[in-house]
């Protein structure tokens, strides 16, 4: 009886893992619960290891072979996705970018402390509701006189703060605010776009895909202007809905700086357990010198701080 239960457990684990990895291979996020499980793809090593141990212990060798095949697939997909490479032109400007989801404004005070300590040039803030907006104006307006925002309550408000001169640009329509702007950095236009699509919770996976597609379309329209796309994407490189953004030529600054797959959510279990859904994506005009994830109180996200170098076109 005990062996039968163990074998049944291993079989069910293999079936579930095969479905998830099969969807990854087919380049689809499918339906719930696949998108949610894909977010935690590296952690699928744990149930896979359990199933493999059961197979070996019970001498179920066909199951062990099944598990080895799944292990090979999982190892393959753990590799970083997207292009890398150095820009052709010379470096001429340094930028420090910080993005943070302050969870309905609850992490605003901690964010202000981090901004004062880390001194970024650009700050992308998600879920900045009315109280958050007032605090940022009160405490940071002198340092960051330029801003572009979408006002809203709860999770709908978002704001971009800048030391550089800004002019308004069309943002991306979404359930939550995703403002856009153009910053003038030493005479060069840099397109800024905040990202905050809906999360892929059950019942909203279609909307999540649509809003990631809208971000992709906004970026793909112009591949000539240096671009920084930053925020809470509610997606990782293991999501088929996210990878087209990287296929446009954008690069993940954390990966470029050697911090790829560092968890940013949920902050209560990071860095031990979690997933990187907060990103700073940059066009090929940039290199990333360093990327650090900062713990903020009052929010379920870690902030991401990226040190970038902007290069002139070769």
PDB file of C-alpha atoms in Angstrom:
ATOM      1  CA  UNK A   1       0.000   0.000   0.000  1.00  0.00           C
ATOM      2  CA  UNK A   2       2.809   2.425   0.908  1.00  0.00           C
ATOM      3  CA  UNK A   3       4.647   1.741  -2.362  1.00  0.00           C
ATOM      4  CA  UNK A   4       1.452   2.290  -4.353  1.00  0.00           C
ATOM      5  CA  UNK A   5       0.828   5.646  -2.702  1.00  0.00           C
ATOM      6  CA  UNK A   6       4.432   6.696  -3.334  1.00  0.00           C
ATOM      7  CA  UNK A   7       4.256   5.678  -6.998  1.00  0.00           C
ATOM      8  CA  UNK A   8       0.924   7.435  -7.466  1.00  0.00           C
ATOM      9  CA  UNK A   9       2.359  10.597  -5.923  1.00  0.00           C
ATOM     10  CA  UNK A  10       5.411  10.464  -8.187  1.00  0.00           C
ATOM     11  CA  UNK A  11       3.243   9.840 -11.241  1.00  0.00           C
ATOM     12  CA  UNK A  12       0.984  12.809 -10.485  1.00  0.00           C
ATOM     13  CA  UNK A  13       3.992  15.061  -9.898  1.00  0.00           C
ATOM     14  CA  UNK A  14       5.517  13.993 -13.216  1.00  0.00           C
ATOM     15  CA  UNK A  15       2.224  14.624 -15.018  1.00  0.00           C
ATOM     16  CA  UNK A  16       1.842  18.107 -13.542  1.00  0.00           C
ATOM     17  CA  UNK A  17       5.464  19.022 -14.268  1.00  0.00           C
ATOM     18  CA  UNK A  18       5.146  17.668 -17.808  1.00  0.00           C
ATOM     19  CA  UNK A  19       2.158  19.933 -18.448  1.00  0.00           C
ATOM     20  CA  UNK A  20       3.999  23.034 -17.201  1.00  0.00           C
ATOM     21  CA  UNK A  21       7.244  22.273 -19.029  1.00  0.00           C
ATOM     22  CA  UNK A  22       5.285  21.255 -22.114  1.00  0.00           C
ATOM     23  CA  UNK A  23       3.635  24.687 -22.147  1.00  0.00           C
ATOM     24  CA  UNK A  24       7.053  26.321 -21.718  1.00  0.00           C
ATOM     25  CA  UNK A  25       8.337  24.305 -24.678  1.00  0.00           C
ATOM     26  CA  UNK A  26       5.284  25.229 -26.750  1.00  0.00           C
ATOM     27  CA  UNK A  27       5.831  28.920 -25.885  1.00  0.00           C
ATOM     28  CA  UNK A  28       2.419  29.361 -24.304  1.00  0.00           C
ATOM     29  CA  UNK A  29       1.198  30.404 -20.878  1.00  0.00           C
ATOM     30  CA  UNK A  30      -1.987  28.401 -21.427  1.00  0.00           C
ATOM     31  CA  UNK A  31      -4.589  28.745 -18.669  1.00  0.00           C
ATOM     32  CA  UNK A  32      -4.653  28.757 -14.874  1.00  0.00           C
ATOM     33  CA  UNK A  33      -2.733  27.306 -13.060  1.00  0.00           C
ATOM     34  CA  UNK A  34       0.040  27.183 -15.702  1.00  0.00           C
ATOM     35  CA  UNK A  35       0.907  30.926 -15.722  1.00  0.00           C
ATOM     36  CA  UNK A  36       1.107  30.958 -11.935  1.00  0.00           C
ATOM     37  CA  UNK A  37       3.367  27.876 -11.868  1.00  0.00           C
ATOM     38  CA  UNK A  38       5.565  29.206 -14.682  1.00  0.00           C
ATOM     39  CA  UNK A  39       6.315  32.239 -12.522  1.00  0.00           C
ATOM     40  CA  UNK A  40       8.050  29.918 -10.067  1.00  0.00           C
ATOM     41  CA  UNK A  41       9.710  27.703 -12.687  1.00  0.00           C
ATOM     42  CA  UNK A  42      13.097  27.366 -10.888  1.00  0.00           C
ATOM     43  CA  UNK A  43      11.328  26.129  -7.780  1.00  0.00           C
ATOM     44  CA  UNK A  44       9.818  23.226  -9.689  1.00  0.00           C
ATOM     45  CA  UNK A  45      13.153  21.545  -9.040  1.00  0.00           C
ATOM     46  CA  UNK A  46      11.793  20.678  -5.585  1.00  0.00           C
ATOM     47  CA  UNK A  47       8.759  18.564  -6.599  1.00  0.00           C
ATOM     48  CA  UNK A  48      10.792  17.131  -9.474  1.00  0.00           C
ATOM     49  CA  UNK A  49      13.510  16.059  -7.056  1.00  0.00           C
ATOM     50  CA  UNK A  50      10.941  14.439  -4.785  1.00  0.00           C
ATOM     51  CA  UNK A  51       9.408  12.498  -7.669  1.00  0.00           C
ATOM     52  CA  UNK A  52      12.834  11.376  -8.876  1.00  0.00           C
ATOM     53  CA  UNK A  53      13.811  10.161  -5.410  1.00  0.00           C
ATOM     54  CA  UNK A  54      10.577   8.194  -5.137  1.00  0.00           C
ATOM     55  CA  UNK A  55      11.205   6.636  -8.554  1.00  0.00           C
ATOM     56  CA  UNK A  56      14.713   5.532  -7.653  1.00  0.00           C
ATOM     57  CA  UNK A  57      13.754   4.321  -4.184  1.00  0.00           C
ATOM     58  CA  UNK A  58      10.860   2.229  -5.548  1.00  0.00           C
ATOM     59  CA  UNK A  59      12.866   1.003  -8.558  1.00  0.00           C
ATOM     60  CA  UNK A  60      10.405   2.590 -10.993  1.00  0.00           C
ATOM     61  CA  UNK A  61      13.058   3.024 -13.685  1.00  0.00           C
ATOM     62  CA  UNK A  62      10.757   4.260 -16.448  1.00  0.00           C
ATOM     63  CA  UNK A  63       9.603   6.959 -14.035  1.00  0.00           C
ATOM     64  CA  UNK A  64      13.218   7.817 -13.242  1.00  0.00           C
ATOM     65  CA  UNK A  65      13.898   8.205 -16.977  1.00  0.00           C
ATOM     66  CA  UNK A  66      10.814  10.412 -17.262  1.00  0.00           C
ATOM     67  CA  UNK A  67      12.160  12.539 -14.436  1.00  0.00           C
ATOM     68  CA  UNK A  68      15.620  12.842 -15.990  1.00  0.00           C
ATOM     69  CA  UNK A  69      14.071  14.107 -19.241  1.00  0.00           C
ATOM     70  CA  UNK A  70      12.064  16.695 -17.280  1.00  0.00           C
ATOM     71  CA  UNK A  71      15.185  17.680 -15.357  1.00  0.00           C
ATOM     72  CA  UNK A  72      17.041  18.300 -18.615  1.00  0.00           C
ATOM     73  CA  UNK A  73      14.214  20.472 -19.911  1.00  0.00           C
ATOM     74  CA  UNK A  74      14.032  22.437 -16.679  1.00  0.00           C
ATOM     75  CA  UNK A  75      17.797  22.984 -16.637  1.00  0.00           C
ATOM     76  CA  UNK A  76      17.609  24.274 -20.210  1.00  0.00           C
ATOM     77  CA  UNK A  77      14.881  26.760 -19.398  1.00  0.00           C
ATOM     78  CA  UNK A  78      16.697  28.042 -16.334  1.00  0.00           C
ATOM     79  CA  UNK A  79      19.208  29.650 -18.699  1.00  0.00           C
ATOM     80  CA  UNK A  80      18.810  33.431 -19.140  1.00  0.00           C
ATOM     81  CA  UNK A  81      16.581  34.489 -22.024  1.00  0.00           C
ATOM     82  CA  UNK A  82      17.244  37.391 -24.378  1.00  0.00           C
ATOM     83  CA  UNK A  83      20.138  39.061 -26.080  1.00  0.00           C
ATOM     84  CA  UNK A  84      23.207  40.583 -24.494  1.00  0.00           C
ATOM     85  CA  UNK A  85      26.174  42.480 -25.923  1.00  0.00           C
ATOM     86  CA  UNK A  86      27.912  45.803 -25.599  1.00  0.00           C
ATOM     87  CA  UNK A  87      26.814  48.966 -27.426  1.00  0.00           C
ATOM     88  CA  UNK A  88      29.019  50.087 -30.295  1.00  0.00           C
ATOM     89  CA  UNK A  89      29.318  53.779 -29.428  1.00  0.00           C
ATOM     90  CA  UNK A  90      31.227  55.479 -26.602  1.00  0.00           C
ATOM     91  CA  UNK A  91      29.767  55.974 -23.130  1.00  0.00           C
ATOM     92  CA  UNK A  92      28.674  59.522 -22.364  1.00  0.00           C
ATOM     93  CA  UNK A  93      26.168  59.490 -19.479  1.00  0.00           C
ATOM     94  CA  UNK A  94      25.585  57.596 -16.241  1.00  0.00           C
ATOM     95  CA  UNK A  95      22.047  57.005 -14.979  1.00  0.00           C
ATOM     96  CA  UNK A  96      20.816  55.438 -11.773  1.00  0.00           C
ATOM     97  CA  UNK A  97      17.278  54.064 -12.031  1.00  0.00           C
ATOM     98  CA  UNK A  98      15.069  52.875  -9.195  1.00  0.00           C
ATOM     99  CA  UNK A  99      11.721  51.116  -9.571  1.00  0.00           C
ATOM    100  CA  UNK A 100       9.423  50.232  -6.690  1.00  0.00           C
ATOM    101  CA  UNK A 101       5.892  48.965  -6.165  1.00  0.00           C
ATOM    102  CA  UNK A 102       4.812  50.527  -2.864  1.00  0.00           C
ATOM    103  CA  UNK A 103       1.657  48.357  -2.446  1.00  0.00           C
ATOM    104  CA  UNK A 104      -1.238  50.815  -2.278  1.00  0.00           C
ATOM    105  CA  UNK A 105       1.157  53.497  -1.010  1.00  0.00           C
ATOM    106  CA  UNK A 106       2.025  51.632   2.185  1.00  0.00           C
ATOM    107  CA  UNK A 107       5.750  51.543   1.375  1.00  0.00           C
ATOM    108  CA  UNK A 108       6.047  55.228   0.441  1.00  0.00           C
ATOM    109  CA  UNK A 109       7.934  56.375   3.547  1.00  0.00           C
ATOM    110  CA  UNK A 110      10.433  53.560   3.154  1.00  0.00           C
ATOM    111  CA  UNK A 111      10.792  54.427  -0.533  1.00  0.00           C
ATOM    112  CA  UNK A 112      11.543  58.071   0.304  1.00  0.00           C
ATOM    113  CA  UNK A 113      14.284  56.919   2.673  1.00  0.00           C
ATOM    114  CA  UNK A 114      15.740  54.659  -0.026  1.00  0.00           C
ATOM    115  CA  UNK A 115      15.642  57.447  -2.621  1.00  0.00           C
ATOM    116  CA  UNK A 116      17.457  59.837  -0.284  1.00  0.00           C
ATOM    117  CA  UNK A 117      20.044  57.169   0.519  1.00  0.00           C
ATOM    118  CA  UNK A 118      20.647  55.819  -2.993  1.00  0.00           C
ATOM    119  CA  UNK A 119      20.210  59.087  -4.934  1.00  0.00           C
ATOM    120  CA  UNK A 120      18.770  57.728  -8.226  1.00  0.00           C
ATOM    121  CA  UNK A 121      18.287  59.959 -11.272  1.00  0.00           C
ATOM    122  CA  UNK A 122      14.989  58.344 -12.285  1.00  0.00           C
ATOM    123  CA  UNK A 123      12.350  56.815 -10.023  1.00  0.00           C
ATOM    124  CA  UNK A 124       9.455  54.663 -11.275  1.00  0.00           C
ATOM    125  CA  UNK A 125       6.751  54.185  -8.618  1.00  0.00           C
ATOM    126  CA  UNK A 126       3.800  51.806  -8.946  1.00  0.00           C
ATOM    127  CA  UNK A 127       0.643  51.719  -6.793  1.00  0.00           C
ATOM    128  CA  UNK A 128       1.217  55.323  -5.769  1.00  0.00           C
ATOM    129  CA  UNK A 129      -2.245  56.431  -4.643  1.00  0.00           C
ATOM    130  CA  UNK A 130      -3.213  59.900  -3.434  1.00  0.00           C
ATOM    131  CA  UNK A 131      -1.367  59.796  -0.100  1.00  0.00           C
ATOM    132  CA  UNK A 132       1.770  58.478  -1.790  1.00  0.00           C
ATOM    133  CA  UNK A 133       1.560  61.253  -4.384  1.00  0.00           C
ATOM    134  CA  UNK A 134       1.314  63.903  -1.634  1.00  0.00           C
ATOM    135  CA  UNK A 135       4.298  62.469   0.271  1.00  0.00           C
ATOM    136  CA  UNK A 136       6.471  62.362  -2.856  1.00  0.00           C
ATOM    137  CA  UNK A 137       5.569  65.956  -3.696  1.00  0.00           C
ATOM    138  CA  UNK A 138       6.282  67.086  -0.144  1.00  0.00           C
ATOM    139  CA  UNK A 139       9.551  65.226   0.372  1.00  0.00           C
ATOM    140  CA  UNK A 140      11.124  64.862  -3.076  1.00  0.00           C
ATOM    141  CA  UNK A 141       9.877  67.736  -5.268  1.00  0.00           C
ATOM    142  CA  UNK A 142      13.052  69.799  -4.818  1.00  0.00           C
ATOM    143  CA  UNK A 143      15.317  66.926  -5.800  1.00  0.00           C
ATOM    144  CA  UNK A 144      13.011  65.651  -8.546  1.00  0.00           C
ATOM    145  CA  UNK A 145      11.254  68.683 -10.008  1.00  0.00           C
ATOM    146  CA  UNK A 146      10.098  66.784 -13.096  1.00  0.00           C
ATOM    147  CA  UNK A 147       7.370  64.156 -13.056  1.00  0.00           C
ATOM    148  CA  UNK A 148       4.869  62.341 -15.205  1.00  0.00           C
ATOM    149  CA  UNK A 149       2.011  60.584 -13.454  1.00  0.00           C
ATOM    150  CA  UNK A 150      -1.276  58.776 -13.789  1.00  0.00           C
ATOM    151  CA  UNK A 151      -3.403  59.655 -10.768  1.00  0.00           C
ATOM    152  CA  UNK A 152      -5.542  56.997  -9.128  1.00  0.00           C
ATOM    153  CA  UNK A 153      -6.494  55.304  -5.910  1.00  0.00           C
ATOM    154  CA  UNK A 154      -5.346  51.909  -4.674  1.00  0.00           C
ATOM    155  CA  UNK A 155      -3.134  50.211  -7.232  1.00  0.00           C
ATOM    156  CA  UNK A 156      -4.074  52.518 -10.115  1.00  0.00           C
ATOM    157  CA  UNK A 157      -1.713  55.450  -9.476  1.00  0.00           C
ATOM    158  CA  UNK A 158       1.825  55.528 -10.867  1.00  0.00           C
ATOM    159  CA  UNK A 159       4.494  58.197 -11.224  1.00  0.00           C
ATOM    160  CA  UNK A 160       7.873  58.763 -12.876  1.00  0.00           C
ATOM    161  CA  UNK A 161      10.209  61.176 -11.048  1.00  0.00           C
ATOM    162  CA  UNK A 162      13.216  62.650 -12.831  1.00  0.00           C
ATOM    163  CA  UNK A 163      16.217  64.900 -12.240  1.00  0.00           C
ATOM    164  CA  UNK A 164      16.375  65.362 -15.999  1.00  0.00           C
ATOM    165  CA  UNK A 165      14.027  67.631 -17.945  1.00  0.00           C
ATOM    166  CA  UNK A 166      10.917  65.707 -19.000  1.00  0.00           C
ATOM    167  CA  UNK A 167       8.311  66.169 -21.640  1.00  0.00           C
ATOM    168  CA  UNK A 168       5.066  64.281 -21.744  1.00  0.00           C
ATOM    169  CA  UNK A 169       4.704  61.245 -23.968  1.00  0.00           C
ATOM    170  CA  UNK A 170       1.834  58.908 -24.625  1.00  0.00           C
ATOM    171  CA  UNK A 171       1.747  56.172 -22.002  1.00  0.00           C
ATOM    172  CA  UNK A 172       0.184  52.726 -22.256  1.00  0.00           C
ATOM    173  CA  UNK A 173      -3.487  52.212 -21.537  1.00  0.00           C
ATOM    174  CA  UNK A 174      -4.137  49.693 -18.800  1.00  0.00           C
ATOM    175  CA  UNK A 175      -6.158  48.874 -15.736  1.00  0.00           C
ATOM    176  CA  UNK A 176      -3.397  50.440 -13.640  1.00  0.00           C
ATOM    177  CA  UNK A 177      -1.472  53.591 -14.534  1.00  0.00           C
ATOM    178  CA  UNK A 178       1.430  53.233 -16.979  1.00  0.00           C
ATOM    179  CA  UNK A 179       2.695  56.747 -17.774  1.00  0.00           C
ATOM    180  CA  UNK A 180       5.309  57.538 -20.393  1.00  0.00           C
ATOM    181  CA  UNK A 181       7.739  60.427 -20.813  1.00  0.00           C
ATOM    182  CA  UNK A 182      10.844  61.542 -22.673  1.00  0.00           C
ATOM    183  CA  UNK A 183      13.860  62.641 -20.632  1.00  0.00           C
ATOM    184  CA  UNK A 184      16.613  64.857 -21.993  1.00  0.00           C
ATOM    185  CA  UNK A 185      19.947  63.361 -20.892  1.00  0.00           C
ATOM    186  CA  UNK A 186      22.895  65.505 -21.965  1.00  0.00           C
ATOM    187  CA  UNK A 187      21.050  66.573 -25.083  1.00  0.00           C
ATOM    188  CA  UNK A 188      19.854  63.064 -25.992  1.00  0.00           C
ATOM    189  CA  UNK A 189      16.225  61.977 -25.791  1.00  0.00           C
ATOM    190  CA  UNK A 190      15.609  58.889 -23.645  1.00  0.00           C
ATOM    191  CA  UNK A 191      12.160  57.340 -23.749  1.00  0.00           C
ATOM    192  CA  UNK A 192      10.775  56.339 -20.348  1.00  0.00           C
ATOM    193  CA  UNK A 193       7.859  53.969 -19.888  1.00  0.00           C
ATOM    194  CA  UNK A 194       6.495  52.680 -16.607  1.00  0.00           C
ATOM    195  CA  UNK A 195       5.174  49.103 -16.623  1.00  0.00           C
ATOM    196  CA  UNK A 196       2.402  47.783 -14.405  1.00  0.00           C
ATOM    197  CA  UNK A 197       0.123  45.317 -16.176  1.00  0.00           C
ATOM    198  CA  UNK A 198      -2.477  43.319 -14.317  1.00  0.00           C
ATOM    199  CA  UNK A 199      -1.205  40.181 -12.554  1.00  0.00           C
ATOM    200  CA  UNK A 200      -2.116  36.764 -14.023  1.00  0.00           C
ATOM    201  CA  UNK A 201      -4.536  35.822 -11.286  1.00  0.00           C
ATOM    202  CA  UNK A 202      -7.322  33.348 -12.115  1.00  0.00           C
ATOM    203  CA  UNK A 203      -9.926  35.035 -14.259  1.00  0.00           C
ATOM    204  CA  UNK A 204      -7.570  37.795 -15.452  1.00  0.00           C
ATOM    205  CA  UNK A 205      -4.944  35.904 -17.445  1.00  0.00           C
ATOM    206  CA  UNK A 206      -6.359  37.232 -20.720  1.00  0.00           C
ATOM    207  CA  UNK A 207      -6.206  40.829 -19.485  1.00  0.00           C
ATOM    208  CA  UNK A 208      -2.635  40.271 -18.251  1.00  0.00           C
ATOM    209  CA  UNK A 209      -1.636  39.096 -21.744  1.00  0.00           C
ATOM    210  CA  UNK A 210      -3.366  42.059 -23.401  1.00  0.00           C
ATOM    211  CA  UNK A 211      -1.608  44.616 -21.236  1.00  0.00           C
ATOM    212  CA  UNK A 212       1.820  43.015 -21.731  1.00  0.00           C
ATOM    213  CA  UNK A 213       1.080  43.004 -25.468  1.00  0.00           C
ATOM    214  CA  UNK A 214       0.263  46.723 -25.253  1.00  0.00           C
ATOM    215  CA  UNK A 215       3.636  47.397 -23.613  1.00  0.00           C
ATOM    216  CA  UNK A 216       5.333  45.378 -26.341  1.00  0.00           C
ATOM    217  CA  UNK A 217       3.542  47.291 -29.098  1.00  0.00           C
ATOM    218  CA  UNK A 218       4.443  50.659 -27.538  1.00  0.00           C
ATOM    219  CA  UNK A 219       8.125  49.738 -27.397  1.00  0.00           C
ATOM    220  CA  UNK A 220       8.282  48.059 -30.802  1.00  0.00           C
ATOM    221  CA  UNK A 221       7.052  51.202 -32.598  1.00  0.00           C
ATOM    222  CA  UNK A 222      10.403  52.946 -32.085  1.00  0.00           C
ATOM    223  CA  UNK A 223      13.682  51.048 -31.968  1.00  0.00           C
ATOM    224  CA  UNK A 224      15.860  54.127 -32.583  1.00  0.00           C
ATOM    225  CA  UNK A 225      15.351  56.089 -29.343  1.00  0.00           C
ATOM    226  CA  UNK A 226      17.213  54.943 -26.202  1.00  0.00           C
ATOM    227  CA  UNK A 227      14.581  53.400 -23.942  1.00  0.00           C
ATOM    228  CA  UNK A 228      14.108  52.534 -20.276  1.00  0.00           C
ATOM    229  CA  UNK A 229      11.048  50.396 -19.519  1.00  0.00           C
ATOM    230  CA  UNK A 230      10.765  49.783 -15.782  1.00  0.00           C
ATOM    231  CA  UNK A 231       8.273  48.647 -13.191  1.00  0.00           C
ATOM    232  CA  UNK A 232       6.328  45.720 -11.839  1.00  0.00           C
ATOM    233  CA  UNK A 233       5.659  43.534 -14.889  1.00  0.00           C
ATOM    234  CA  UNK A 234       3.881  40.793 -12.928  1.00  0.00           C
ATOM    235  CA  UNK A 235       5.840  38.434 -15.194  1.00  0.00           C
ATOM    236  CA  UNK A 236       9.194  36.705 -15.470  1.00  0.00           C
ATOM    237  CA  UNK A 237      11.301  35.455 -18.360  1.00  0.00           C
ATOM    238  CA  UNK A 238       9.478  32.137 -18.038  1.00  0.00           C
ATOM    239  CA  UNK A 239       6.230  33.685 -19.280  1.00  0.00           C
ATOM    240  CA  UNK A 240       5.506  33.575 -22.996  1.00  0.00           C
ATOM    241  CA  UNK A 241       3.636  36.889 -22.637  1.00  0.00           C
ATOM    242  CA  UNK A 242       6.796  38.599 -21.323  1.00  0.00           C
ATOM    243  CA  UNK A 243       9.462  37.211 -23.667  1.00  0.00           C
ATOM    244  CA  UNK A 244       8.332  39.243 -26.736  1.00  0.00           C
ATOM    245  CA  UNK A 245       9.470  42.367 -24.868  1.00  0.00           C
ATOM    246  CA  UNK A 246      12.966  40.929 -24.769  1.00  0.00           C
ATOM    247  CA  UNK A 247      12.642  39.917 -28.421  1.00  0.00           C
ATOM    248  CA  UNK A 248      12.312  43.620 -29.347  1.00  0.00           C
ATOM    249  CA  UNK A 249      15.957  44.022 -28.348  1.00  0.00           C
ATOM    250  CA  UNK A 250      15.362  45.222 -24.804  1.00  0.00           C
ATOM    251  CA  UNK A 251      17.669  43.716 -22.197  1.00  0.00           C
ATOM    252  CA  UNK A 252      17.116  43.019 -18.531  1.00  0.00           C
ATOM    253  CA  UNK A 253      19.469  45.270 -16.552  1.00  0.00           C
ATOM    254  CA  UNK A 254      19.586  42.854 -13.608  1.00  0.00           C
ATOM    255  CA  UNK A 255      20.736  40.068 -15.894  1.00  0.00           C
ATOM    256  CA  UNK A 256      23.340  42.308 -17.559  1.00  0.00           C
ATOM    257  CA  UNK A 257      24.693  43.163 -14.111  1.00  0.00           C
ATOM    258  CA  UNK A 258      24.818  39.543 -12.958  1.00  0.00           C
ATOM    259  CA  UNK A 259      21.665  39.578 -10.813  1.00  0.00           C
ATOM    260  CA  UNK A 260      19.297  37.724 -13.105  1.00  0.00           C
ATOM    261  CA  UNK A 261      16.565  35.670 -11.393  1.00  0.00           C
ATOM    262  CA  UNK A 262      17.111  37.447  -8.071  1.00  0.00           C
ATOM    263  CA  UNK A 263      13.641  37.312  -6.438  1.00  0.00           C
ATOM    264  CA  UNK A 264      11.774  40.582  -5.986  1.00  0.00           C
ATOM    265  CA  UNK A 265       8.364  39.251  -4.912  1.00  0.00           C
ATOM    266  CA  UNK A 266       6.934  38.358  -2.434  1.00  0.00           C
ATOM    267  CA  UNK A 267       9.283  40.320  -0.212  1.00  0.00           C
ATOM    268  CA  UNK A 268       8.265  38.400   2.908  1.00  0.00           C
ATOM    269  CA  UNK A 269      10.021  35.273   1.626  1.00  0.00           C
ATOM    270  CA  UNK A 270      12.789  36.782  -0.525  1.00  0.00           C
ATOM    271  CA  UNK A 271      15.604  36.208  -1.138  1.00  0.00           C
ATOM    272  CA  UNK A 272      15.057  32.615   0.042  1.00  0.00           C
ATOM    273  CA  UNK A 273      11.949  32.080  -2.069  1.00  0.00           C
ATOM    274  CA  UNK A 274      10.299  34.181  -4.742  1.00  0.00           C
ATOM    275  CA  UNK A 275      10.376  35.322  -8.339  1.00  0.00           C
ATOM    276  CA  UNK A 276      11.763  38.321 -10.206  1.00  0.00           C
ATOM    277  CA  UNK A 277       8.792  40.199 -11.614  1.00  0.00           C
ATOM    278  CA  UNK A 278      10.198  43.717 -11.114  1.00  0.00           C
ATOM    279  CA  UNK A 279      12.465  44.668 -13.996  1.00  0.00           C
ATOM    280  CA  UNK A 280      14.428  47.491 -15.556  1.00  0.00           C
ATOM    281  CA  UNK A 281      14.542  46.772 -19.288  1.00  0.00           C
ATOM    282  CA  UNK A 282      16.840  48.881 -21.445  1.00  0.00           C
ATOM    283  CA  UNK A 283      17.544  49.248 -25.134  1.00  0.00           C
ATOM    284  CA  UNK A 284      20.892  48.235 -26.605  1.00  0.00           C
ATOM    285  CA  UNK A 285      22.150  51.808 -26.103  1.00  0.00           C
ATOM    286  CA  UNK A 286      22.747  50.942 -22.436  1.00  0.00           C
ATOM    287  CA  UNK A 287      25.026  48.802 -20.354  1.00  0.00           C
ATOM    288  CA  UNK A 288      24.316  47.948 -16.713  1.00  0.00           C
ATOM    289  CA  UNK A 289      27.146  48.238 -14.213  1.00  0.00           C
ATOM    290  CA  UNK A 290      25.266  47.051 -11.140  1.00  0.00           C
ATOM    291  CA  UNK A 291      21.785  46.019 -10.047  1.00  0.00           C
ATOM    292  CA  UNK A 292      20.656  45.682  -6.449  1.00  0.00           C
ATOM    293  CA  UNK A 293      17.359  44.688  -4.880  1.00  0.00           C
ATOM    294  CA  UNK A 294      16.415  46.788  -1.861  1.00  0.00           C
ATOM    295  CA  UNK A 295      14.148  45.777   0.994  1.00  0.00           C
ATOM    296  CA  UNK A 296      11.387  48.282   1.694  1.00  0.00           C
ATOM    297  CA  UNK A 297       9.005  48.112   4.634  1.00  0.00           C
ATOM    298  CA  UNK A 298       5.254  48.181   4.047  1.00  0.00           C
ATOM    299  CA  UNK A 299       5.259  46.577   0.608  1.00  0.00           C
ATOM    300  CA  UNK A 300       5.312  43.053  -0.769  1.00  0.00           C
ATOM    301  CA  UNK A 301       7.880  43.991  -3.432  1.00  0.00           C
ATOM    302  CA  UNK A 302      11.583  44.666  -3.231  1.00  0.00           C
ATOM    303  CA  UNK A 303      12.770  47.765  -5.068  1.00  0.00           C
ATOM    304  CA  UNK A 304      15.266  47.398  -7.920  1.00  0.00           C
ATOM    305  CA  UNK A 305      18.160  49.841  -8.285  1.00  0.00           C
ATOM    306  CA  UNK A 306      20.120  49.720 -11.550  1.00  0.00           C
ATOM    307  CA  UNK A 307      23.233  51.697 -12.479  1.00  0.00           C
ATOM    308  CA  UNK A 308      23.228  52.254 -16.226  1.00  0.00           C
ATOM    309  CA  UNK A 309      25.617  53.732 -18.767  1.00  0.00           C
ATOM    310  CA  UNK A 310      24.196  55.368 -21.880  1.00  0.00           C
ATOM    311  CA  UNK A 311      26.264  55.089 -25.078  1.00  0.00           C
ATOM    312  CA  UNK A 312      26.136  57.226 -28.194  1.00  0.00           C
ATOM    313  CA  UNK A 313      25.136  55.461 -31.371  1.00  0.00           C
ATOM    314  CA  UNK A 314      28.153  54.135 -33.193  1.00  0.00           C
TER     315      UNK A 314
END
